[in-house]
Short mmCIF file of C-alpha atoms in Angstrom, two decimals:
data_model
loop_
_atom_site.label_atom_id
_atom_site.label_comp_id
_atom_site.label_asym_id
_atom_site.label_seq_id
_atom_site.Cartn_x
_atom_site.Cartn_y
_atom_site.Cartn_z
CA UNK H 118 11.06 -29.54 5.50
CA UNK H 119 8.75 -31.46 7.80
CA UNK H 120 5.26 -30.01 8.28
CA UNK H 121 2.79 -31.77 10.63
CA UNK H 122 -0.81 -32.93 9.54
CA UNK H 123 -2.28 -30.37 11.92
CA UNK H 124 -0.46 -27.58 10.14
CA UNK H 125 -1.41 -28.76 6.68
CA UNK H 126 -4.98 -29.10 7.86
CA UNK H 127 -4.99 -25.57 9.22
CA UNK H 128 -3.62 -24.37 5.90
CA UNK H 129 -6.24 -26.10 3.78
CA UNK H 130 -9.18 -25.03 6.13
CA UNK H 131 -7.91 -21.40 6.06
CA UNK H 132 -7.64 -21.24 2.28
CA UNK H 133 -11.13 -22.80 1.83
CA UNK H 134 -12.50 -20.36 4.40
CA UNK H 135 -11.02 -17.17 2.58
CA UNK H 136 -12.48 -18.39 -0.71
CA UNK H 137 -15.95 -18.95 0.76
CA UNK H 138 -15.69 -15.50 2.47
CA UNK H 139 -14.61 -13.68 -0.45
CA UNK H 140 -17.35 -15.18 -2.73
CA UNK H 141 -19.94 -14.54 -0.14
CA UNK H 142 -19.18 -10.83 -0.04
CA UNK H 143 -18.50 -10.42 -3.87
CA UNK H 144 -20.49 -7.88 -5.90
CA UNK H 145 -20.78 -8.11 -9.60
CA UNK H 146 -24.18 -6.67 -10.41
CA UNK H 147 -22.74 -3.77 -12.36
CA UNK H 148 -19.31 -2.34 -13.28
CA UNK H 149 -19.09 0.11 -10.61
CA UNK H 150 -19.64 -2.95 -8.17
CA UNK H 151 -17.41 -5.36 -9.85
CA UNK H 152 -14.51 -3.02 -10.69
CA UNK H 153 -14.77 -0.52 -7.70
CA UNK H 154 -16.75 -2.39 -4.94
CA UNK H 155 -19.48 0.13 -5.28
CA UNK H 156 -17.29 3.05 -4.19
CA UNK H 157 -18.57 2.31 -0.55
CA UNK H 158 -15.49 1.26 1.37
CA UNK H 159 -14.40 2.93 4.65
CA UNK H 160 -10.89 3.65 5.78
CA UNK H 161 -10.09 0.78 8.11
CA UNK H 162 -10.83 -1.65 5.19
CA UNK H 163 -9.12 0.43 2.55
CA UNK H 164 -6.08 0.49 4.80
CA UNK H 165 -5.89 -3.27 5.50
CA UNK H 166 -6.65 -4.17 1.75
CA UNK H 167 -3.76 -1.94 0.72
CA UNK H 168 -1.43 -3.51 3.29
CA UNK H 169 -2.44 -7.06 2.06
CA UNK H 170 -2.23 -6.23 -1.71
CA UNK H 171 1.09 -4.67 -1.21
CA UNK H 172 2.61 -7.49 0.92
CA UNK H 173 3.78 -9.68 -1.87
CA UNK H 174 7.18 -10.70 -3.08
CA UNK H 175 9.14 -7.59 -2.45
CA UNK H 176 7.65 -7.00 1.06
CA UNK H 177 7.64 -10.47 2.42
CA UNK H 178 10.09 -13.09 0.96
CA UNK H 179 12.04 -10.57 -0.86
CA UNK H 180 12.43 -8.30 2.15
CA UNK H 181 13.55 -10.89 4.52
CA UNK H 182 15.85 -12.29 1.88
CA UNK H 183 17.46 -8.96 1.65
CA UNK H 184 17.68 -8.73 5.33
CA UNK H 185 19.74 -12.01 5.39
CA UNK H 186 22.00 -10.65 2.67
CA UNK H 187 22.62 -7.23 3.67
CA UNK H 188 20.66 -6.10 6.81
CA UNK H 189 18.03 -3.50 7.07
CA UNK H 190 18.94 -1.31 4.23
CA UNK H 191 15.80 -2.64 2.28
CA UNK H 192 13.58 -0.80 4.80
CA UNK H 193 14.55 2.46 3.25
CA UNK H 194 12.12 1.43 0.41
CA UNK H 195 9.20 1.31 3.04
CA UNK H 196 9.90 4.34 5.22
CA UNK H 197 10.32 6.63 2.32
CA UNK H 198 7.37 5.20 0.56
CA UNK H 199 5.42 6.20 3.68
CA UNK H 200 6.40 9.80 3.09
CA UNK H 201 5.22 9.42 -0.40
CA UNK H 202 1.98 8.18 0.78
CA UNK H 203 1.32 11.19 2.83
CA UNK H 204 2.14 13.34 -0.13
CA UNK H 205 -0.11 11.25 -2.30
CA UNK H 206 -2.93 11.65 0.27
CA UNK H 207 -2.68 15.28 0.63
CA UNK H 208 -2.41 16.33 -2.99
CA UNK H 209 -3.22 13.66 -5.64
CA UNK H 210 -5.94 11.56 -3.90
CA UNK H 211 -8.68 14.15 -3.98
CA UNK H 212 -8.49 14.63 -7.73
CA UNK H 213 -8.60 10.90 -8.35
CA UNK H 214 -11.85 10.38 -6.16
CA UNK H 215 -13.58 13.57 -7.25
CA UNK H 216 -13.28 12.87 -11.01
CA UNK H 217 -15.11 9.43 -10.51
CA UNK H 218 -12.28 7.60 -12.75
CA UNK H 219 -12.04 3.84 -12.75
CA UNK H 220 -8.29 3.81 -13.81
CA UNK H 221 -5.13 5.82 -13.45
CA UNK H 222 -4.62 6.22 -17.25
CA UNK H 223 -8.26 7.71 -17.38
CA UNK H 224 -6.97 10.63 -15.27
CA UNK H 225 -4.28 11.31 -17.86
CA UNK H 226 -6.90 11.54 -20.67
CA UNK H 227 -8.78 14.05 -18.50
CA UNK H 228 -5.61 16.15 -18.21
CA UNK H 229 -4.04 15.49 -21.49
CA UNK H 230 -5.39 13.17 -24.17
CA UNK H 231 -6.26 9.65 -25.21
CA UNK H 232 -2.89 8.91 -26.38
CA UNK H 233 -1.16 9.26 -23.10
CA UNK H 234 -4.14 7.37 -21.51
CA UNK H 235 -3.61 4.25 -23.84
CA UNK H 236 0.30 4.42 -23.40
CA UNK H 237 0.09 4.31 -19.67
CA UNK H 238 -2.66 1.73 -19.64
CA UNK H 239 -0.60 -0.58 -21.96
CA UNK H 240 2.56 -0.05 -19.62
CA UNK H 241 0.66 -0.77 -16.62
CA UNK H 242 -1.04 -4.03 -17.83
CA UNK H 243 2.59 -5.21 -19.06
CA UNK H 244 3.98 -4.47 -15.64
CA UNK H 245 0.87 -5.99 -13.73
CA UNK H 246 1.25 -9.31 -15.57
CA UNK H 247 5.01 -9.78 -15.98
CA UNK H 248 6.08 -8.14 -12.59
CA UNK H 249 3.30 -8.33 -10.07
CA UNK H 250 1.17 -11.49 -11.18
CA UNK H 251 4.04 -13.62 -12.08
CA UNK H 252 6.35 -12.66 -9.00
CA UNK H 253 3.48 -13.49 -6.74
CA UNK H 254 2.75 -16.92 -8.33
CA UNK H 255 6.49 -17.54 -8.03
CA UNK H 256 6.75 -16.61 -4.28
CA UNK H 257 3.68 -18.59 -3.55
CA UNK H 258 5.02 -21.68 -5.38
CA UNK H 259 8.35 -21.45 -3.21
CA UNK H 260 6.44 -21.62 -0.05
CA UNK H 261 4.30 -24.69 -1.19
CA UNK H 262 7.58 -26.45 -2.54
CA UNK H 263 8.95 -26.40 0.98
CA UNK H 264 6.01 -28.03 2.28
CA UNK H 265 5.59 -30.50 -0.57
CA UNK H 266 9.10 -30.80 -2.10
CA UNK H 267 8.00 -33.66 -4.32
CA UNK H 268 5.36 -31.69 -6.31
CA UNK H 269 6.54 -29.96 -9.48
CA UNK H 270 7.08 -26.10 -9.19
CA UNK H 271 4.95 -25.49 -12.40
CA UNK H 272 2.13 -27.51 -10.94
CA UNK H 273 2.08 -25.52 -7.66
CA UNK H 274 1.93 -22.16 -9.81
CA UNK H 275 -1.08 -23.46 -11.55
CA UNK H 276 -2.74 -24.19 -8.28
CA UNK H 277 -1.98 -20.94 -6.77
CA UNK H 278 -3.42 -19.34 -9.75
CA UNK H 279 -6.56 -21.18 -9.40
CA UNK H 280 -6.99 -20.29 -5.70
CA UNK H 281 -6.56 -16.59 -6.35
CA UNK H 282 -8.63 -16.55 -9.50
CA UNK H 283 -11.54 -18.62 -7.96
CA UNK H 284 -12.86 -15.61 -6.08
CA UNK H 285 -11.50 -12.60 -7.94
CA UNK H 286 -12.91 -13.46 -11.15
CA UNK H 287 -16.43 -14.18 -9.71
CA UNK H 288 -16.68 -11.60 -7.15
CA UNK H 289 -14.48 -8.63 -8.42
CA UNK H 290 -12.96 -6.10 -6.34
CA UNK H 291 -15.25 -6.54 -3.32
CA UNK H 292 -14.40 -10.19 -3.10
CA UNK H 293 -10.70 -9.30 -3.11
CA UNK H 294 -10.93 -6.48 -0.54
CA UNK H 295 -13.01 -8.57 1.97
CA UNK H 296 -10.39 -11.40 1.73
CA UNK H 297 -7.80 -8.81 2.15
CA UNK H 298 -9.16 -7.63 5.57
CA UNK H 299 -8.87 -11.13 7.02
CA UNK H 300 -5.44 -11.85 5.26
CA UNK H 301 -3.80 -8.63 6.44
CA UNK H 302 -4.97 -8.81 10.06
CA UNK H 303 -3.60 -12.57 10.34
CA UNK H 304 -0.39 -11.76 8.59
CA UNK H 305 0.33 -8.89 10.88
CA UNK H 306 -0.40 -10.76 13.93
CA UNK H 307 1.36 -13.87 12.65
CA UNK H 308 4.58 -12.24 11.51
CA UNK H 309 4.53 -10.34 14.78
CA UNK H 310 4.59 -13.68 16.64
CA UNK H 311 7.47 -14.89 14.37
CA UNK H 312 9.48 -11.86 15.21
CA UNK H 313 9.25 -12.56 18.93
CA UNK H 314 10.25 -16.14 18.46
CA UNK H 315 13.20 -15.09 16.32
CA UNK H 316 14.45 -12.36 18.63
CA UNK H 317 14.01 -14.83 21.58
CA UNK H 318 15.95 -17.59 19.61
CA UNK H 319 19.06 -15.19 19.02
CA UNK H 320 19.03 -14.17 22.59
CA UNK H 321 17.20 -10.83 22.53
CA UNK H 322 17.89 -7.38 20.97
CA UNK H 323 21.13 -6.73 22.83
CA UNK H 324 22.51 -9.98 21.45
CA UNK H 325 21.46 -9.26 17.91
CA UNK H 326 23.08 -5.82 18.14
CA UNK H 327 26.28 -7.26 19.30
CA UNK H 328 26.47 -9.93 16.64
CA UNK H 329 25.98 -7.35 13.87
CA UNK H 330 27.81 -4.48 15.37
CA UNK H 331 30.51 -4.56 12.64
CA UNK H 332 29.64 -2.64 9.40
CA UNK H 333 26.32 -1.53 8.47
CA UNK H 334 23.98 -4.35 9.16
CA UNK H 335 21.57 -2.36 11.36
CA UNK H 336 22.17 0.99 9.58
CA UNK H 337 19.62 2.59 7.19
CA UNK H 338 22.25 5.02 5.71
CA UNK H 339 24.81 3.30 3.45
CA UNK H 340 27.89 4.43 1.54
CA UNK H 341 27.50 5.56 -1.92
CA UNK H 342 28.83 2.57 -3.35
CA UNK H 343 26.58 0.20 -1.44
CA UNK H 344 25.07 -2.59 -3.58
CA UNK H 345 21.68 -2.44 -1.98
CA UNK H 346 20.77 1.12 -1.10
CA UNK H 347 23.32 3.79 -1.77
CA UNK H 348 22.40 6.85 0.35
CA UNK H 349 21.91 9.17 -2.63
CA UNK H 350 19.76 6.47 -4.35
CA UNK H 351 17.70 6.46 -1.12
CA UNK H 352 16.84 10.05 -1.37
CA UNK H 353 16.57 10.43 -5.16
CA UNK H 354 15.56 6.95 -6.54
CA UNK H 355 13.19 5.41 -3.94
CA UNK H 356 10.68 8.24 -3.87
CA UNK H 357 10.18 7.80 -7.61
CA UNK H 358 9.55 4.14 -7.32
CA UNK H 359 7.42 4.67 -4.24
CA UNK H 360 5.35 7.45 -5.79
CA UNK H 361 4.81 5.06 -8.73
CA UNK H 362 3.71 2.23 -6.65
CA UNK H 363 1.34 4.16 -4.41
CA UNK H 364 0.03 6.83 -6.38
CA UNK H 365 0.23 5.68 -10.14
CA UNK H 366 -0.11 2.01 -10.03
CA UNK H 367 -3.58 0.68 -10.63
CA UNK H 368 -3.24 -2.34 -8.49
CA UNK H 369 -3.02 -0.11 -5.36
CA UNK H 370 -5.04 3.04 -6.32
CA UNK H 371 -7.88 1.07 -7.28
CA UNK H 372 -8.62 0.27 -3.68
CA UNK H 373 -8.35 4.08 -2.82
CA UNK H 374 -10.94 4.78 -5.73
CA UNK H 375 -13.31 2.45 -3.97
CA UNK H 376 -13.51 4.77 -0.84
CA UNK H 377 -16.91 6.22 0.00
CA UNK H 378 -15.38 9.72 0.35
CA UNK H 379 -12.24 11.51 -0.02
CA UNK H 380 -11.63 11.67 3.82
CA UNK H 381 -11.98 7.73 3.95
CA UNK H 382 -9.62 7.34 1.31
CA UNK H 383 -7.02 9.58 2.86
CA UNK H 384 -7.23 8.04 6.07
CA UNK H 385 -7.01 4.58 4.43
CA UNK H 386 -3.75 5.57 2.91
CA UNK H 387 -2.37 7.06 6.23
CA UNK H 388 -3.39 3.76 7.99
CA UNK H 389 -1.39 1.75 5.84
CA UNK H 390 1.46 4.13 6.18
CA UNK H 391 1.37 3.60 9.89
CA UNK H 392 1.34 -0.20 9.33
CA UNK H 393 4.24 -0.13 6.95
CA UNK H 394 6.44 1.33 9.80
CA UNK H 395 6.31 -2.09 11.43
CA UNK H 396 7.55 -3.99 8.46
CA UNK H 397 11.01 -3.52 9.66
CA UNK H 398 10.23 -5.91 12.66
CA UNK H 399 7.84 -8.36 11.14
CA UNK H 400 9.52 -8.81 7.64
CA UNK H 401 13.04 -7.49 7.63
CA UNK H 402 14.63 -8.34 10.91
CA UNK H 403 13.67 -12.05 11.08
CA UNK H 404 15.83 -12.43 7.84
CA UNK H 405 18.82 -10.83 9.57
CA UNK H 406 18.25 -12.99 12.55
CA UNK H 407 18.08 -16.04 10.35
CA UNK H 408 21.82 -15.21 9.41
CA UNK H 409 22.67 -14.95 12.97
CA UNK H 410 21.20 -18.32 13.87
CA UNK H 411 22.65 -20.01 10.94
CA UNK H 412 19.30 -20.81 9.35
CA UNK H 413 20.63 -22.85 6.36
CA UNK H 414 23.18 -24.76 8.55
CA UNK H 415 26.04 -23.85 6.14
CA UNK H 416 29.66 -24.11 7.48
CA UNK H 417 31.90 -21.39 6.53
CA UNK H 418 29.19 -18.73 5.69
CA UNK H 419 30.97 -15.32 5.70
CA UNK H 420 29.94 -12.87 8.50
CA UNK H 421 30.20 -9.97 6.18
CA UNK H 422 27.73 -9.16 3.47
CA UNK H 423 27.60 -11.47 0.34
CA UNK H 424 25.46 -10.93 -2.48
CA UNK H 425 22.49 -13.24 -3.34
CA UNK H 426 24.32 -14.60 -6.35
CA UNK H 427 27.26 -15.66 -4.49
CA UNK H 428 25.06 -17.20 -1.66
CA UNK H 429 23.35 -19.41 -4.30
CA UNK H 430 26.23 -20.49 -6.24
CA UNK H 431 28.69 -21.08 -3.33
CA UNK H 432 26.59 -22.06 -0.55
CA UNK H 433 23.30 -23.32 -2.16
CA UNK H 434 21.26 -20.57 -0.37
CA UNK H 435 18.17 -19.26 -2.08
CA UNK H 436 17.57 -16.30 0.02
CA UNK H 437 13.87 -16.23 -1.07
CA UNK H 438 13.24 -19.19 1.11
CA UNK H 439 14.55 -17.42 4.26
CA UNK H 440 10.99 -16.42 5.64
CA UNK H 441 9.30 -19.73 5.18
CA UNK H 442 12.36 -21.50 6.74
CA UNK H 443 12.16 -19.17 9.72
CA UNK H 444 8.57 -20.19 10.22
CA UNK H 445 9.24 -24.05 10.16
CA UNK H 446 12.42 -23.84 12.28
CA UNK H 447 11.15 -21.54 15.14
CA UNK H 448 7.27 -21.98 15.38
CA UNK H 449 5.53 -24.74 17.06
CA UNK H 450 2.83 -27.04 15.51
CA UNK H 451 -0.37 -25.14 14.89
CA UNK H 452 1.10 -21.61 14.56
CA UNK H 453 3.13 -22.89 11.50
CA UNK H 454 0.00 -23.64 9.69
CA UNK H 455 -1.73 -20.39 10.63
CA UNK H 456 1.20 -18.20 9.48
CA UNK H 457 1.84 -20.40 6.42
CA UNK H 458 -1.87 -19.89 5.47
CA UNK H 459 -1.48 -16.08 6.13
CA UNK H 460 1.55 -15.92 3.97
CA UNK H 461 -0.05 -17.88 1.09
CA UNK H 462 -3.25 -16.00 1.35
CA UNK H 463 -1.37 -12.69 1.52
CA UNK H 464 0.31 -13.61 -1.75
CA UNK H 465 -2.89 -14.56 -3.57
CA UNK H 466 -4.34 -11.25 -2.29
CA UNK H 467 -1.66 -9.54 -4.33
CA UNK H 468 -2.38 -11.70 -7.36
CA UNK H 469 -6.21 -11.10 -6.96
CA UNK H 470 -5.47 -7.23 -6.75
CA UNK H 471 -3.53 -7.64 -9.97
CA UNK H 472 -6.06 -9.51 -11.79
CA UNK H 473 -8.71 -6.90 -10.61
CA UNK H 474 -6.36 -4.16 -11.98
CA UNK H 475 -5.79 -5.62 -15.35
CA UNK H 476 -9.46 -6.55 -15.84
CA UNK H 477 -10.33 -3.02 -14.93
CA UNK H 478 -7.79 -1.34 -17.29
CA UNK H 479 -8.31 -3.54 -20.25
CA UNK H 480 -12.34 -3.30 -19.95
CA UNK H 481 -12.52 0.44 -19.15
CA UNK H 482 -9.46 1.72 -21.12
CA UNK H 483 -9.74 -0.41 -24.38
CA UNK H 484 -12.84 -2.65 -24.66
CA UNK H 485 -15.36 0.07 -23.55
CA UNK H 486 -13.98 2.34 -26.43
CA UNK H 487 -14.19 -0.54 -29.00
CA UNK H 488 -17.74 -1.44 -27.88
CA UNK H 489 -19.43 1.79 -26.90
CA UNK H 490 -22.75 0.27 -26.55
CA UNK H 491 -21.70 -2.44 -24.02
CA UNK H 492 -23.79 -2.32 -20.79
CA UNK H 493 -22.48 -3.07 -17.34
CA UNK H 494 -23.07 -6.82 -17.33
CA UNK H 495 -21.24 -7.13 -20.51
CA UNK H 496 -18.33 -5.10 -19.17
CA UNK H 497 -18.27 -7.37 -16.12
CA UNK H 498 -18.09 -10.47 -18.38
CA UNK H 499 -15.11 -8.99 -20.42
CA UNK H 500 -13.44 -8.42 -17.19
CA UNK H 501 -13.67 -11.76 -16.00
CA UNK H 502 -12.35 -13.14 -19.55
CA UNK H 503 -9.44 -10.84 -19.17
CA UNK H 504 -8.54 -11.97 -15.66
CA UNK H 505 -8.43 -15.63 -17.11
CA UNK H 506 -6.16 -14.34 -19.91
CA UNK H 507 -3.85 -12.70 -17.48
CA UNK H 508 -3.48 -15.73 -15.27
CA UNK H 509 -2.49 -17.89 -18.13
CA UNK H 510 0.37 -15.53 -19.04
CA UNK H 511 1.45 -15.24 -15.67
CA UNK H 512 1.64 -18.92 -15.02
CA UNK H 513 3.98 -19.23 -17.94
CA UNK H 514 6.14 -16.39 -17.22
CA UNK H 515 6.38 -17.23 -13.24
CA UNK H 516 9.18 -19.82 -13.53
CA UNK H 517 11.54 -17.33 -15.47
CA UNK H 518 11.96 -15.25 -12.38
CA UNK H 519 14.20 -18.00 -10.92
CA UNK H 520 16.94 -16.48 -13.05
CA UNK H 521 17.13 -13.34 -10.72
CA UNK H 522 19.15 -13.22 -7.56
CA UNK H 523 16.40 -12.09 -5.49
CA UNK H 524 12.84 -10.86 -5.97
CA UNK H 525 13.77 -7.42 -4.83
CA UNK H 526 16.50 -7.03 -7.39
CA UNK H 527 13.85 -8.30 -10.11
CA UNK H 528 11.10 -6.08 -9.27
CA UNK H 529 12.89 -2.85 -8.14
CA UNK H 530 15.30 -2.66 -10.94
CA UNK H 531 12.77 -3.29 -13.79
CA UNK H 532 10.46 -0.63 -12.09
CA UNK H 533 13.34 1.75 -11.85
CA UNK H 534 13.46 2.05 -15.46
CA UNK H 535 9.79 1.96 -16.39
CA UNK H 536 8.35 4.21 -13.74
CA UNK H 537 10.11 7.49 -13.94
CA UNK H 538 8.56 8.82 -17.19
CA UNK H 539 4.98 8.10 -15.73
CA UNK H 540 5.93 9.67 -12.39
CA UNK H 541 7.11 12.96 -14.19
CA UNK H 542 4.05 13.10 -16.28
CA UNK H 543 1.55 12.99 -13.34
CA UNK H 544 3.63 15.52 -11.44
CA UNK H 545 3.80 17.99 -14.26
CA UNK H 546 0.16 17.26 -15.09
CA UNK H 547 -1.03 18.22 -11.56
CA UNK H 548 1.38 20.90 -10.61
CA UNK H 549 2.25 22.71 -13.94
CA UNK H 550 -0.57 24.14 -15.92
CA UNK H 551 1.32 24.63 -19.09
CA UNK H 552 2.09 20.97 -19.66
CA UNK H 553 0.09 19.85 -22.75
CA UNK H 554 -0.79 16.61 -24.40
CA UNK H 555 2.24 16.74 -26.92
CA UNK H 556 4.63 17.40 -24.10
CA UNK H 557 3.29 14.62 -21.99
CA UNK H 558 3.51 11.97 -24.83
CA UNK H 559 6.93 13.18 -25.82
CA UNK H 560 8.16 12.75 -22.23
CA UNK H 561 6.47 9.31 -21.93
CA UNK H 562 8.03 8.03 -25.08
CA UNK H 563 11.44 9.62 -24.64
CA UNK H 564 11.64 8.15 -21.04
CA UNK H 565 10.54 4.72 -22.42
CA UNK H 566 13.28 4.85 -25.23
CA UNK H 567 16.12 5.74 -22.62
CA UNK H 568 14.76 2.72 -20.24
CA UNK H 569 14.80 0.38 -23.12
CA UNK H 570 18.14 1.31 -24.27
CA UNK H 571 19.43 0.76 -20.57
CA UNK H 572 17.81 -2.67 -20.46
CA UNK H 573 18.99 -3.77 -23.83
CA UNK H 574 22.35 -2.59 -22.99
CA UNK H 575 22.53 -4.42 -19.73
CA UNK H 576 20.57 -7.77 -20.29
CA UNK H 577 20.95 -8.21 -24.14
CA UNK H 578 24.42 -6.79 -25.19
CA UNK H 579 26.10 -7.44 -21.81
CA UNK H 580 27.32 -3.92 -21.25
CA UNK H 581 28.37 -3.36 -17.60
CA UNK H 582 26.62 -0.54 -16.04
CA UNK H 583 28.22 0.32 -12.75
CA UNK H 584 25.71 3.10 -11.67
CA UNK H 585 23.06 1.69 -9.20
CA UNK H 586 19.51 1.43 -10.67
CA UNK H 587 18.41 3.96 -7.87
CA UNK H 588 20.63 6.47 -9.32
CA UNK H 589 19.53 5.63 -12.94
CA UNK H 590 15.98 6.33 -12.14
CA UNK H 591 16.17 10.03 -11.40
CA UNK H 592 18.38 10.38 -14.67
CA UNK H 593 15.44 8.79 -16.58
CA UNK H 594 12.86 11.21 -14.75
CA UNK H 595 14.73 14.27 -15.35
CA UNK H 596 15.43 13.49 -19.19
CA UNK H 597 11.55 12.82 -19.37
CA UNK H 598 10.51 15.92 -17.62
CA UNK H 599 12.94 18.12 -19.75
CA UNK H 600 11.36 16.77 -22.93
CA UNK H 601 7.91 17.24 -21.64
CA UNK H 602 8.70 20.89 -20.55
CA UNK H 603 10.50 21.83 -23.89
CA UNK H 604 7.87 20.32 -26.11
CA UNK H 605 5.01 21.97 -24.07
CA UNK H 606 6.51 25.32 -24.41
CA UNK H 607 6.89 24.92 -28.06
CA UNK H 608 3.36 24.03 -28.79
CA UNK H 609 0.13 25.57 -28.12
CA UNK H 610 -1.15 25.87 -24.50
CA UNK H 611 -3.72 23.26 -23.28
CA UNK H 612 -7.24 23.92 -23.03
CA UNK H 613 -7.71 26.13 -19.88
CA UNK H 614 -10.95 24.56 -18.74
CA UNK H 615 -9.41 20.96 -18.95
CA UNK H 616 -6.27 22.34 -17.02
CA UNK H 617 -8.29 24.06 -14.28
CA UNK H 618 -10.36 20.81 -13.60
CA UNK H 619 -7.24 18.65 -13.26
CA UNK H 620 -4.55 20.75 -11.64
CA UNK H 621 -3.76 21.70 -7.96
CA UNK H 622 -3.94 25.32 -6.81
CA UNK H 623 -3.38 27.12 -3.46
CA UNK H 624 -7.12 27.90 -3.46
CA UNK H 625 -7.80 24.19 -2.86
CA UNK H 626 -5.55 24.21 0.17
CA UNK H 627 -7.29 27.13 1.68
CA UNK H 628 -10.73 25.51 0.98
CA UNK H 629 -9.58 22.28 2.60
CA UNK H 630 -8.30 24.47 5.63
CA UNK H 631 -11.65 25.97 6.12
CA UNK H 632 -13.38 22.51 6.01
CA UNK H 633 -11.20 21.31 8.82
CA UNK H 634 -12.00 24.29 11.12
CA UNK H 635 -13.46 22.61 14.31
CA UNK H 636 -12.59 19.13 13.35
CA UNK H 637 -11.12 17.19 16.31
CA UNK H 638 -7.46 16.64 16.17
CA UNK H 639 -7.59 12.75 15.80
CA UNK H 640 -9.93 13.09 12.74
CA UNK H 641 -7.99 15.75 11.04
CA UNK H 642 -6.06 14.20 8.27
CA UNK H 643 -3.39 16.86 8.22
CA UNK H 644 -2.67 16.30 11.90
CA UNK H 645 -2.55 12.53 11.23
CA UNK H 646 -0.25 13.14 8.28
CA UNK H 647 2.12 15.26 10.34
CA UNK H 648 2.38 12.45 13.14
CA UNK H 649 3.16 9.91 10.28
CA UNK H 650 5.93 11.89 9.05
CA UNK H 651 7.35 12.70 12.46
CA UNK H 652 7.15 8.69 13.13
CA UNK H 653 9.15 8.13 9.84
CA UNK H 654 11.88 10.34 10.65
CA UNK H 655 12.10 9.17 14.20
CA UNK H 656 12.67 5.55 13.12
CA UNK H 657 15.31 6.78 10.68
CA UNK H 658 17.04 8.64 13.44
CA UNK H 659 17.21 5.64 15.47
CA UNK H 660 18.78 3.47 12.87
CA UNK H 661 20.64 6.32 11.14
#
């Protein structure tokens, strides 16, 4: 693809500017500053940072690719996740911030014991390195490969890692968050511009609706045998994945933990929820429009849905390239450079978030236990070394992702096996006082055993599993929860003091209700949460 010198110049200047801005606003004086930005962030910054950190492979290139393959069904992941954000903000978030924890596994230790903390920390680190970091490097390299096709893919991956690591390793979470704010703003504006160019190219909304009026291209509710999002999987599987991503994943929750208060944390989460409703238009629909305008110039491309593997083998179409190709095809000189810069910087923001997450997990959950006398400066130094090691692992794993049909199938399927036991443990821990440490650990390990058995059967032994992974997720969750409940009931009850400090009761709801008396409606987080829920179901009703 031909990119002008002006666009390349804008791209380079933008990246240099982001690195400079992030380093200028970095904080690394102590562990609180380096790992949690001094716990001083306000809700608009938290919301934009959450958006930028979450907009990576599955929400940008992956979602536009799925839009090209099967229409808007992939938006189900987003709007249902917004409902999850509301639940998280109302119930889980206050416990996280009040406790003063650095990591999600640390909360499990406070509620249960050290074993569950170490287990979850290890699983999170594994997922962050091989799912989040590697996928981000791969998607970023695809964009650069389109601009400079003669450059080796592995070299591009290394360069992307250096860009993200340059400010995250030095400045910590505060550097990453300050970069996120600019990246999210430009990404939203730039992607909005692309949507309007795309809808104009196809002839307007009426023309789009007419071209894809056969089948379920513009429908969110899909048949039970739908390969993308079967309707039962939408209601049972996606909430599990969404809860893990937004309420258990250190990459995301770490930004919430940086809030200066519970109210700012809540409003930051609700803010990103409102932003996520627009992803249908700025990320997914451009992919579908790309199919309508014959983006890849392929003769004989079927009008009905075709899976990603068939598109790649029969037509030479890599659906992960849909979004960047739309940018180059539709936008004028100047705008191309700006949006490419926003795309790359948004992807590096996710990588920087992952680096910050893993360095915090390893340093606070493992190293601090090993070296109990380590001061804040030493912990920061260990965090930086950890980030470098993570980058090296991610660099070598990133090329392996090419083997998957699309980034969404890579990320969502693996998480549908790993997330359910963790989600079940957190829910029982917060809402069931009888759940104890032995029950939690038994539930986590049994769920991992089932997940591992499914993955080995499918990917190693070649067993054909016809059940959609979104329907497998609730099965793994139920199995893990049942084991947790049975073992907890058969073993001694947990420490009542420990339980009381880390479980939700109706008393908490009534106390918050009193605090909200006299608060103007637009500052009342419950009113904002209700408005967000109404907006979610309104969008679902429109595209039912």
